[in-house]
mmCIF file of C-alpha atoms in Angstrom:
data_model
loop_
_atom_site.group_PDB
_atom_site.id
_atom_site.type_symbol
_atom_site.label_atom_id
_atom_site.label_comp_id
_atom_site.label_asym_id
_atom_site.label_seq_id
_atom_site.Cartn_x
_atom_site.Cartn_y
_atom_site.Cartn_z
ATOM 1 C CA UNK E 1087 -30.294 -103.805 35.077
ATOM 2 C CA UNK E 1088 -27.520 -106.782 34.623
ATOM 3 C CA UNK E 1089 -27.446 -108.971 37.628
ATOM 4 C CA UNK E 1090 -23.880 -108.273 39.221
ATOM 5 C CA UNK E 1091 -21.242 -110.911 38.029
ATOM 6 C CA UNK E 1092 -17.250 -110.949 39.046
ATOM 7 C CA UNK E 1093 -14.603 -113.518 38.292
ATOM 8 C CA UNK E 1094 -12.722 -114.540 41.406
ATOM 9 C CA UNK E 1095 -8.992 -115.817 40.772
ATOM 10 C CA UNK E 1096 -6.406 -116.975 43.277
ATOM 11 C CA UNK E 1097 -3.851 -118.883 43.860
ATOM 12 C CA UNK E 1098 -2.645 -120.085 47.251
ATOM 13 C CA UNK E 1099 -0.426 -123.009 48.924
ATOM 14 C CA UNK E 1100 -2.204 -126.523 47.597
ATOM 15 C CA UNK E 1101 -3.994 -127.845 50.919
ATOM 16 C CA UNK E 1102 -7.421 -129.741 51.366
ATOM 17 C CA UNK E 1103 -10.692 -128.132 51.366
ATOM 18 C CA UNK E 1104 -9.992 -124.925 49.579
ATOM 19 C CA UNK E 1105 -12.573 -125.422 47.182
ATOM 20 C CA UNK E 1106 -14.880 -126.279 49.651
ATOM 21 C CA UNK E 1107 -13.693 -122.795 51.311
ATOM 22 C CA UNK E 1108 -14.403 -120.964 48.235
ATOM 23 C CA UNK E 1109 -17.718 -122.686 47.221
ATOM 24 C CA UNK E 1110 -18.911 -122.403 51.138
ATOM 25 C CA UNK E 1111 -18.651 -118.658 51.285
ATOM 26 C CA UNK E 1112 -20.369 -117.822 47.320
ATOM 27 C CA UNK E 1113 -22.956 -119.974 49.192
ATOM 28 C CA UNK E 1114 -23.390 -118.120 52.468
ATOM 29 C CA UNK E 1115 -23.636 -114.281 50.621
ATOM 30 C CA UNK E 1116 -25.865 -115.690 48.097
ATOM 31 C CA UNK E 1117 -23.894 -115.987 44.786
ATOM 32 C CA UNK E 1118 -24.077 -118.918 41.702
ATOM 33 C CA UNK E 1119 -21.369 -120.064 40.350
ATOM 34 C CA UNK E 1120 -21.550 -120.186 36.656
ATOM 35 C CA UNK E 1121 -18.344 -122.012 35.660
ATOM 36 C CA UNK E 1122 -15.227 -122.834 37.617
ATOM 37 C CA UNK E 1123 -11.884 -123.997 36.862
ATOM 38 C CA UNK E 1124 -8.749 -125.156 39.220
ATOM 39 C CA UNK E 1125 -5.338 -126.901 38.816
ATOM 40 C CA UNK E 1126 -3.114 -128.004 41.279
ATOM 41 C CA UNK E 1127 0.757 -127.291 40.543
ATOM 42 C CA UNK E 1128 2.662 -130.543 41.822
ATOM 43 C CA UNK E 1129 6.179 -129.180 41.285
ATOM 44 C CA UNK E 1130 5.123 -125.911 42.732
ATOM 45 C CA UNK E 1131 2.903 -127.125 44.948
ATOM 46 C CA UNK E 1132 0.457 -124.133 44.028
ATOM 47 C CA UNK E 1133 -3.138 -124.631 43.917
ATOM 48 C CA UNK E 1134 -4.819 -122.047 41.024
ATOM 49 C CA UNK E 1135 -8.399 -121.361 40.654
ATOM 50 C CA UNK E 1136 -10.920 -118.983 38.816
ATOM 51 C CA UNK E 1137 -14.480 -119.000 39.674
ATOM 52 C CA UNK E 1138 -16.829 -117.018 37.496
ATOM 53 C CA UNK E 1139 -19.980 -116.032 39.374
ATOM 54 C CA UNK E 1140 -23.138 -113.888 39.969
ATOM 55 C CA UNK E 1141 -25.119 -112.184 42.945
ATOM 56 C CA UNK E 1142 -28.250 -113.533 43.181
ATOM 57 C CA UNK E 1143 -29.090 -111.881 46.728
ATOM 58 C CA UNK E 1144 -29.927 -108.007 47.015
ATOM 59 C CA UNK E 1145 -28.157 -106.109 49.092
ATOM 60 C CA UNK E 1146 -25.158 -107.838 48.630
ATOM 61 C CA UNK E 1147 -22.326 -105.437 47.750
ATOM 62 C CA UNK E 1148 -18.796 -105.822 46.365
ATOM 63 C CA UNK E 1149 -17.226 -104.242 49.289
ATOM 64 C CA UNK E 1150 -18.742 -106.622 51.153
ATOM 65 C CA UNK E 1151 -17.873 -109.686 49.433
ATOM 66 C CA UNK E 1152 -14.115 -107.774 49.393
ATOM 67 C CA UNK E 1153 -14.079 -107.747 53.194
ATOM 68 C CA UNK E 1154 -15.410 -111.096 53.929
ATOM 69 C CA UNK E 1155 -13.160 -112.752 51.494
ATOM 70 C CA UNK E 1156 -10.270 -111.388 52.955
ATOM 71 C CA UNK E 1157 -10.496 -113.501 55.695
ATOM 72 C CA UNK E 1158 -11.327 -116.353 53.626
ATOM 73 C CA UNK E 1159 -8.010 -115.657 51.974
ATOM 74 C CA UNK E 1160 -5.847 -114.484 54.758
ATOM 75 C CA UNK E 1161 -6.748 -117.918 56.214
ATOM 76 C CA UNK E 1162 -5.635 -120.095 53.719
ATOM 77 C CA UNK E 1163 -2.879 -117.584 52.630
ATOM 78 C CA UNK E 1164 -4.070 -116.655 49.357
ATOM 79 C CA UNK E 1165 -2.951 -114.407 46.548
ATOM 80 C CA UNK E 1166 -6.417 -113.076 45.192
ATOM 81 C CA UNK E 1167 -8.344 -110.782 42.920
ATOM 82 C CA UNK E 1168 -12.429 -109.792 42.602
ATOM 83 C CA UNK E 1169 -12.918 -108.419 38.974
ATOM 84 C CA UNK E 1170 -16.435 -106.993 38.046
ATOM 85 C CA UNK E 1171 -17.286 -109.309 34.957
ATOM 86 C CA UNK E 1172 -19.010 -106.190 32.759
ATOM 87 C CA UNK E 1173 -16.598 -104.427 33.126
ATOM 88 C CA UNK E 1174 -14.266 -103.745 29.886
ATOM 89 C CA UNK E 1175 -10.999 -102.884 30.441
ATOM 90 C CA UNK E 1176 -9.343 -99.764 28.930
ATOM 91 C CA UNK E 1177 -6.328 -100.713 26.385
ATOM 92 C CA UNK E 1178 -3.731 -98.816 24.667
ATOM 93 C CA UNK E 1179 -1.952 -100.390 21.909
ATOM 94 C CA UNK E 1180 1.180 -99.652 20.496
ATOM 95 C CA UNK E 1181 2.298 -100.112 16.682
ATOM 96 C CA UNK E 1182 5.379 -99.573 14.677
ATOM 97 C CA UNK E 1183 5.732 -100.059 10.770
ATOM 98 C CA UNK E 1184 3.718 -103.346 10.572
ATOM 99 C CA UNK E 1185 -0.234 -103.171 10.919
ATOM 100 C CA UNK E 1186 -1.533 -106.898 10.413
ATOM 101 C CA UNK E 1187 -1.941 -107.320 14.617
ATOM 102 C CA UNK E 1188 -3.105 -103.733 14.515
ATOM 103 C CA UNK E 1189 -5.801 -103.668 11.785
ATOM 104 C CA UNK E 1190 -7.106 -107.602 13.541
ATOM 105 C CA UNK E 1191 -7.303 -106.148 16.979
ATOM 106 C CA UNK E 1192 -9.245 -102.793 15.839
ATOM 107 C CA UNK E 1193 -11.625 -105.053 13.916
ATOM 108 C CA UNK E 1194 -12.289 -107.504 16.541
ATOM 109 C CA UNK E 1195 -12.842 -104.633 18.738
ATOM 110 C CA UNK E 1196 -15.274 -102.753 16.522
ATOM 111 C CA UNK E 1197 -17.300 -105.684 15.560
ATOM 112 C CA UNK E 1198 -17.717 -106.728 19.165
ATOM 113 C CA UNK E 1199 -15.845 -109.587 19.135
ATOM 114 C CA UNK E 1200 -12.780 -108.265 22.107
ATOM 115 C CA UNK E 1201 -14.686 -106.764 25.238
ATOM 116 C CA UNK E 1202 -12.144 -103.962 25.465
ATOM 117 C CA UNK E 1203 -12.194 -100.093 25.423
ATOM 118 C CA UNK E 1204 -9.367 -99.155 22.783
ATOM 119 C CA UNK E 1205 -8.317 -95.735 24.438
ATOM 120 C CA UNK E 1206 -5.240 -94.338 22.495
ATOM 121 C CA UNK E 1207 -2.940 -96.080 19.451
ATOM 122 C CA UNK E 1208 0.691 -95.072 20.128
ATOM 123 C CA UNK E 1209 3.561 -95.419 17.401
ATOM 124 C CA UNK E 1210 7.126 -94.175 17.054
ATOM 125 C CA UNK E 1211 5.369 -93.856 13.339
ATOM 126 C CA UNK E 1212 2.721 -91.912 11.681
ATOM 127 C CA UNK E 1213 2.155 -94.549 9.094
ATOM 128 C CA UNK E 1214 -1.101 -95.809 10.915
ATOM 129 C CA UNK E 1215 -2.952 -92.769 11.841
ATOM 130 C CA UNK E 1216 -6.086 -92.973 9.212
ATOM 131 C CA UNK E 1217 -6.119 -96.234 10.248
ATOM 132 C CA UNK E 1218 -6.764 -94.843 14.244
ATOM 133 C CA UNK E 1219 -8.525 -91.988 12.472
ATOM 134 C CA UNK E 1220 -11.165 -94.606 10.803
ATOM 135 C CA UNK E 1221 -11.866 -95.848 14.387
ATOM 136 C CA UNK E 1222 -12.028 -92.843 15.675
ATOM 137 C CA UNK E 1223 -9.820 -93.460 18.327
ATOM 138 C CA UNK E 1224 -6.084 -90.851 19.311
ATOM 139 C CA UNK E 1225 -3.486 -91.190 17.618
ATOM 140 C CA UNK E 1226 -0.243 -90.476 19.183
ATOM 141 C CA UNK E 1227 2.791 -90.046 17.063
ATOM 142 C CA UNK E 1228 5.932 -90.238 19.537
ATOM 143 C CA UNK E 1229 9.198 -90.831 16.902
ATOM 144 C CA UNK E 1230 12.460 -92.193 18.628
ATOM 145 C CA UNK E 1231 14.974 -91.917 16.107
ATOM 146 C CA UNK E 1232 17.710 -94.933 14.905
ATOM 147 C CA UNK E 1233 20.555 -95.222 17.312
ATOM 148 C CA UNK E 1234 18.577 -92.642 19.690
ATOM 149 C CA UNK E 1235 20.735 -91.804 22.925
ATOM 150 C CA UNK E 1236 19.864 -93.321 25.827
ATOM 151 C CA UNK E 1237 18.364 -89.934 26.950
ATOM 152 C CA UNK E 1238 16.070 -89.137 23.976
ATOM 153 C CA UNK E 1239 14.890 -92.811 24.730
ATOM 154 C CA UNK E 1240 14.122 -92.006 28.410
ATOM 155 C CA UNK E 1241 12.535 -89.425 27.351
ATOM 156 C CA UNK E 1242 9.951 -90.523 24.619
ATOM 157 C CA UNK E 1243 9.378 -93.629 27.320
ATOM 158 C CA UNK E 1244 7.834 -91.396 29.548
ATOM 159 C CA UNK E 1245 6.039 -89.545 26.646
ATOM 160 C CA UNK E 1246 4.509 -93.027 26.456
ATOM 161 C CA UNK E 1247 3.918 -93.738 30.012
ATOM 162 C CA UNK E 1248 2.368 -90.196 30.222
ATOM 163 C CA UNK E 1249 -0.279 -91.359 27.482
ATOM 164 C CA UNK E 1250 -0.965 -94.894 29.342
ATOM 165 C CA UNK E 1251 -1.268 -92.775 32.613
ATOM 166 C CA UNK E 1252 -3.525 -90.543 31.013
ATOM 167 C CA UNK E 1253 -6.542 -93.459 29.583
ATOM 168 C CA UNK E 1254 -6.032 -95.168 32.583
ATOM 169 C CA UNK E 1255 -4.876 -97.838 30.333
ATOM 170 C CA UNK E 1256 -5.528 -101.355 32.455
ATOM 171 C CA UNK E 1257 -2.933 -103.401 29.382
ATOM 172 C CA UNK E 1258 -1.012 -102.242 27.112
ATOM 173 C CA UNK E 1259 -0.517 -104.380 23.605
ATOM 174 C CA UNK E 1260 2.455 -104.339 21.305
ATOM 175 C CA UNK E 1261 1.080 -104.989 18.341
ATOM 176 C CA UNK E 1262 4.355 -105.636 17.017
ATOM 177 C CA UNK E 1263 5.685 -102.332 18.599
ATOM 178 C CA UNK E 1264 9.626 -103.061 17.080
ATOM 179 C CA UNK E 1265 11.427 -101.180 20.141
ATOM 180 C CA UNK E 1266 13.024 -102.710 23.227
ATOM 181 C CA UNK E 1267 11.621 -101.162 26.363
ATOM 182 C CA UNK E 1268 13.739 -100.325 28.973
ATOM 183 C CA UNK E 1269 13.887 -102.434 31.763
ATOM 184 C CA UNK E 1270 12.206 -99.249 33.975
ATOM 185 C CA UNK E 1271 9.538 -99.614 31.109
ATOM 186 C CA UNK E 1272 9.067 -103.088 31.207
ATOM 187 C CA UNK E 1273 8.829 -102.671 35.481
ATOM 188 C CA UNK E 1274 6.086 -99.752 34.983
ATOM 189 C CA UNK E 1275 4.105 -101.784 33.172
ATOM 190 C CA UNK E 1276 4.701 -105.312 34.698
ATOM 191 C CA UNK E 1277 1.474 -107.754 34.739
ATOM 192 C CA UNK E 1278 -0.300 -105.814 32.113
ATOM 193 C CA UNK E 1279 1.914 -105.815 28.776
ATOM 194 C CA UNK E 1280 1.549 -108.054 26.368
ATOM 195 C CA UNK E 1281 3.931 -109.069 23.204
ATOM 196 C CA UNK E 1282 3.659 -110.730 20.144
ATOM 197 C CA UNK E 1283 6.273 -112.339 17.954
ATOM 198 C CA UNK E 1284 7.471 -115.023 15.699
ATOM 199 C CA UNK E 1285 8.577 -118.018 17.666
ATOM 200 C CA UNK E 1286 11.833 -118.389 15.081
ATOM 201 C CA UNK E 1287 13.702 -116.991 18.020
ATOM 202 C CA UNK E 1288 16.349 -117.104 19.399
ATOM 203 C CA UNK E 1289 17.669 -118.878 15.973
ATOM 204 C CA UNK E 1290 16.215 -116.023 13.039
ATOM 205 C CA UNK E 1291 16.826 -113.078 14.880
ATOM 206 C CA UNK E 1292 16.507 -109.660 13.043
ATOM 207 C CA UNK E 1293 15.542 -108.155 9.762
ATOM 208 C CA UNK E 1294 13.318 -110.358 7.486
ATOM 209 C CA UNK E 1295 13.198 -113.407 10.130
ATOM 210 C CA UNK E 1296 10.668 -115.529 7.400
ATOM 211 C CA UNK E 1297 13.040 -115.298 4.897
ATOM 212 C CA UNK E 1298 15.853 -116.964 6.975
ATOM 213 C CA UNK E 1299 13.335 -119.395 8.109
ATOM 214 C CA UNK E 1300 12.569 -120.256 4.334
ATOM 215 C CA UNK E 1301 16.460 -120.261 4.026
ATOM 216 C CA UNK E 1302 16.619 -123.315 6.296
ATOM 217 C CA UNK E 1303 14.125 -124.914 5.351
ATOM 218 C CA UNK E 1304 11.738 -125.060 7.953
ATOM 219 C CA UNK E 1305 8.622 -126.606 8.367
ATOM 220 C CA UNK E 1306 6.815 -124.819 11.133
ATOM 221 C CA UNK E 1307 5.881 -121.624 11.802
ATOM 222 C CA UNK E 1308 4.511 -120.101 14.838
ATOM 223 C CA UNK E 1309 3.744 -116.982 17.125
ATOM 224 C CA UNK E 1310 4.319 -116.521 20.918
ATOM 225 C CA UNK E 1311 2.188 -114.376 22.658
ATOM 226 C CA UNK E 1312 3.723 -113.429 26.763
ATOM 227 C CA UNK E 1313 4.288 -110.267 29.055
ATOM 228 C CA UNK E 1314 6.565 -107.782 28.367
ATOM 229 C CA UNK E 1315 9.870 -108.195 31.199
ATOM 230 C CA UNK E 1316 13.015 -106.794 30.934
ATOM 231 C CA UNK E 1317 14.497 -110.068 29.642
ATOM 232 C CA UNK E 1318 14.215 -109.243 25.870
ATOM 233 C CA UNK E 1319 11.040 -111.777 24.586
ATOM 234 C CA UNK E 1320 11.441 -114.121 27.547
ATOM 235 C CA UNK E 1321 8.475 -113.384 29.981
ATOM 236 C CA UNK E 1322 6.105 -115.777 30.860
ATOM 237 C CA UNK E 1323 4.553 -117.385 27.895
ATOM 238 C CA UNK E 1324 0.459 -116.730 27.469
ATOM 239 C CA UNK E 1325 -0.372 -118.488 23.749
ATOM 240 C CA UNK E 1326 1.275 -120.001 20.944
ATOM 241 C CA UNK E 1327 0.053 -121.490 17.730
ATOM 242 C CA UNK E 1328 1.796 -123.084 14.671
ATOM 243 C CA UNK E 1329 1.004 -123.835 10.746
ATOM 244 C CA UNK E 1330 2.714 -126.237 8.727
ATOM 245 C CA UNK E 1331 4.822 -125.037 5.527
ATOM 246 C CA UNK E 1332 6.553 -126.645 3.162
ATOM 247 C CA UNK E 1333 9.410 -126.775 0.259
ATOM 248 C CA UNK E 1334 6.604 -124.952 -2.346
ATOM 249 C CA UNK E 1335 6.336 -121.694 -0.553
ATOM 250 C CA UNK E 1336 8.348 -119.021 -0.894
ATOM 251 C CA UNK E 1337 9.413 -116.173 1.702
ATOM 252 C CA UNK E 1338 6.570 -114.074 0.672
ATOM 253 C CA UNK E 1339 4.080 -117.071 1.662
ATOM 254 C CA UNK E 1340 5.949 -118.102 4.696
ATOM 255 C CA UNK E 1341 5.507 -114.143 5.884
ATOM 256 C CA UNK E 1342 2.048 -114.273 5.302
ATOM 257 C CA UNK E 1343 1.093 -117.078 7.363
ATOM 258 C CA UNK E 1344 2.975 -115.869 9.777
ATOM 259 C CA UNK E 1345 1.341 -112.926 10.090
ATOM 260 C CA UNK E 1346 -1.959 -114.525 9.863
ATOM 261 C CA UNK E 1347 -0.651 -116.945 13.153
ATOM 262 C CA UNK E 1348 0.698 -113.490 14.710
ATOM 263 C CA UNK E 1349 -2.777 -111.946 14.171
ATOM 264 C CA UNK E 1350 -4.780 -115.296 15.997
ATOM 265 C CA UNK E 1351 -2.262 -116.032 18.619
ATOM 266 C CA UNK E 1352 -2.331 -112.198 19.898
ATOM 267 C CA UNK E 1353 -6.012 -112.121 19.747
ATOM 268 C CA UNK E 1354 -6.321 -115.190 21.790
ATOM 269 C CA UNK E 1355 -3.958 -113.933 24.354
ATOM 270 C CA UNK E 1356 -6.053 -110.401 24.765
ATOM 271 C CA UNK E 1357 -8.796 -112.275 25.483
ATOM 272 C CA UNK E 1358 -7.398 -114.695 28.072
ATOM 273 C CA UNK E 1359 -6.301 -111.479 29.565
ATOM 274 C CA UNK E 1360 -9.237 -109.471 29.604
ATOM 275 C CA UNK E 1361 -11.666 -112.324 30.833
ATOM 276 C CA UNK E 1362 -9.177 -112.518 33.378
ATOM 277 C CA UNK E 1363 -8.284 -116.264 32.794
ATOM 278 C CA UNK E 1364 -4.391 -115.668 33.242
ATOM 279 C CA UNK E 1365 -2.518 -116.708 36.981
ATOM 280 C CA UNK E 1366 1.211 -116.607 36.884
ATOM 281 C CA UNK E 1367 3.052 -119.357 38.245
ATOM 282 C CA UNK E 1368 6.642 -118.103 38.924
ATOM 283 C CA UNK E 1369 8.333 -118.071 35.147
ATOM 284 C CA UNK E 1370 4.682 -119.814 33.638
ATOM 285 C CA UNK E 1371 1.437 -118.761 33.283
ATOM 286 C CA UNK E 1372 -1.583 -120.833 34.247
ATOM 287 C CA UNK E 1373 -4.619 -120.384 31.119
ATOM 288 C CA UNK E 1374 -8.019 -121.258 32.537
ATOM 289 C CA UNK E 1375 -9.490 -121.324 28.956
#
């Protein structure tokens, strides 16, 4: 039987001995830290920390440690969360026309490399659902047609919700999912949605966005991975990753690296995610990689 391991994150008002706090009580209910990180915000003036631990003492329960901490926290007026390290969250992903994030997250998941339980692939599409099929994993078709009334959108958002709902979904991954949520969509599933996209915007905004790159000219080209808010592709950043391009390559080449940066930066920001290495910091994110 695996000896019983959580990851402890928090963030609280940036005062002295708060470390020592944390550290003090692991000690006195018999845990060992395995690796810990911290950062102190000056401009916020937020202190951030994730501590990544194991119960070496029998009888030593998670309720327990719950209850105890409290206090700890309440004390030092913390904002705080105990997450069972074995545990692998359960994910729903959602796809439109364009696989490449898709096909990367299903293989990292298969091959063992994301610590996730894929529960249900959801697309206004049927174009992917051998794909879900060869995975063995449902496959929900819900179509929302072009220039849909705000009604028929409502109601194919709860469709969706219904299916997250249903697999106990813990986050929720467009994997380049090419509808706007609502904002009641985007407030359902606040904290645990995640986004990927080029980072042309807001200047290439639209159909074929690499090809208007390559129409400029540019020489960098990058992905931004953040939460899903109701400000369209504005909520708080999680990863981001850029390649170099040049005069040579066409639009063709330009979308391909792209998609391969897309694939990477997504990935990365899953993982963050599900090792629980995230803390928001008002409009930011904190990354304890």
């Amino acid at each position: 039987m695996a000896t019983p391991e959580y990851i402890l994150t928090l963030s609280c008002p940036d005062q002295r001995g708060i470390v020592h706090s944390v550290s003090g009580f692991l000690t006195q209910h018999g845990c060992n830290i395995i690796d810990s990180a911290q950062f102190g915000d000056a401009q916020s003036q937020l202190f951030f920390m994730r501590v990544h631990f194991s119960v070496d003492e029998a009888g030593i329960q998670e309720a327990q440690l719950r209850a105890d901490f409290s206090q700890v926290a309440e004390t030092l007026s913390m904002q705080w969360q105990l997450h069972d390290a074995h545990h692998k969250p359960r994910v729903v992903l959602m796809v439109s026309k364009i696989g490449h994030c898709l096909n990367d997250l299903l293989f990292r998941y298969k091959s063992g490399l994301l610590p996730v339980e894929i529960k249900a692939i959801i697309s206004n599409h049927s174009d992917f659902y051998q794909l879900a099929a060869s995975y063995n994993i449902p496959f929900h078709h819900l179509p929302l047609a072009t220039g849909a009334s705000a009604e028929a959108k409502r109601q194919q958002e709860q469709k969706v919700l219904e299916v997250i709902a249903a697999n106990q979904a813990e986050l929720v991954v467009l994997a380049r999912y090419m509808q706007i949520l609502s904002n009641e969509m985007c407030e359902a599933l606040s904290g645990r949605a995640i986004n990927i996209h080029h980072s042309f915007l807001p200047s290439f905004k639209g159909a074929k966005p690499y090809y208007q790159a390559h129409d400029r000219g540019v020489k960098l080209i990058g992905a931004t991975a953040h939460f899903v808010t109701g400000d369209l592709d504005e909520g708080p950043i999680i990863e981001q990753d850029v390649e170099r391009v040049d005069h040579a390559m066409g639009p063709e080449k330009l979308t391909a690296i792209g998609r391969d940066v897309e694939c990477v930066v997504l990935a990365r920001a899953v993982n963050y995610f599900v090792e629980h290495r995230i803390l928001l910091n008002g409009h930011k994110t904190v990354i304890f990689k």
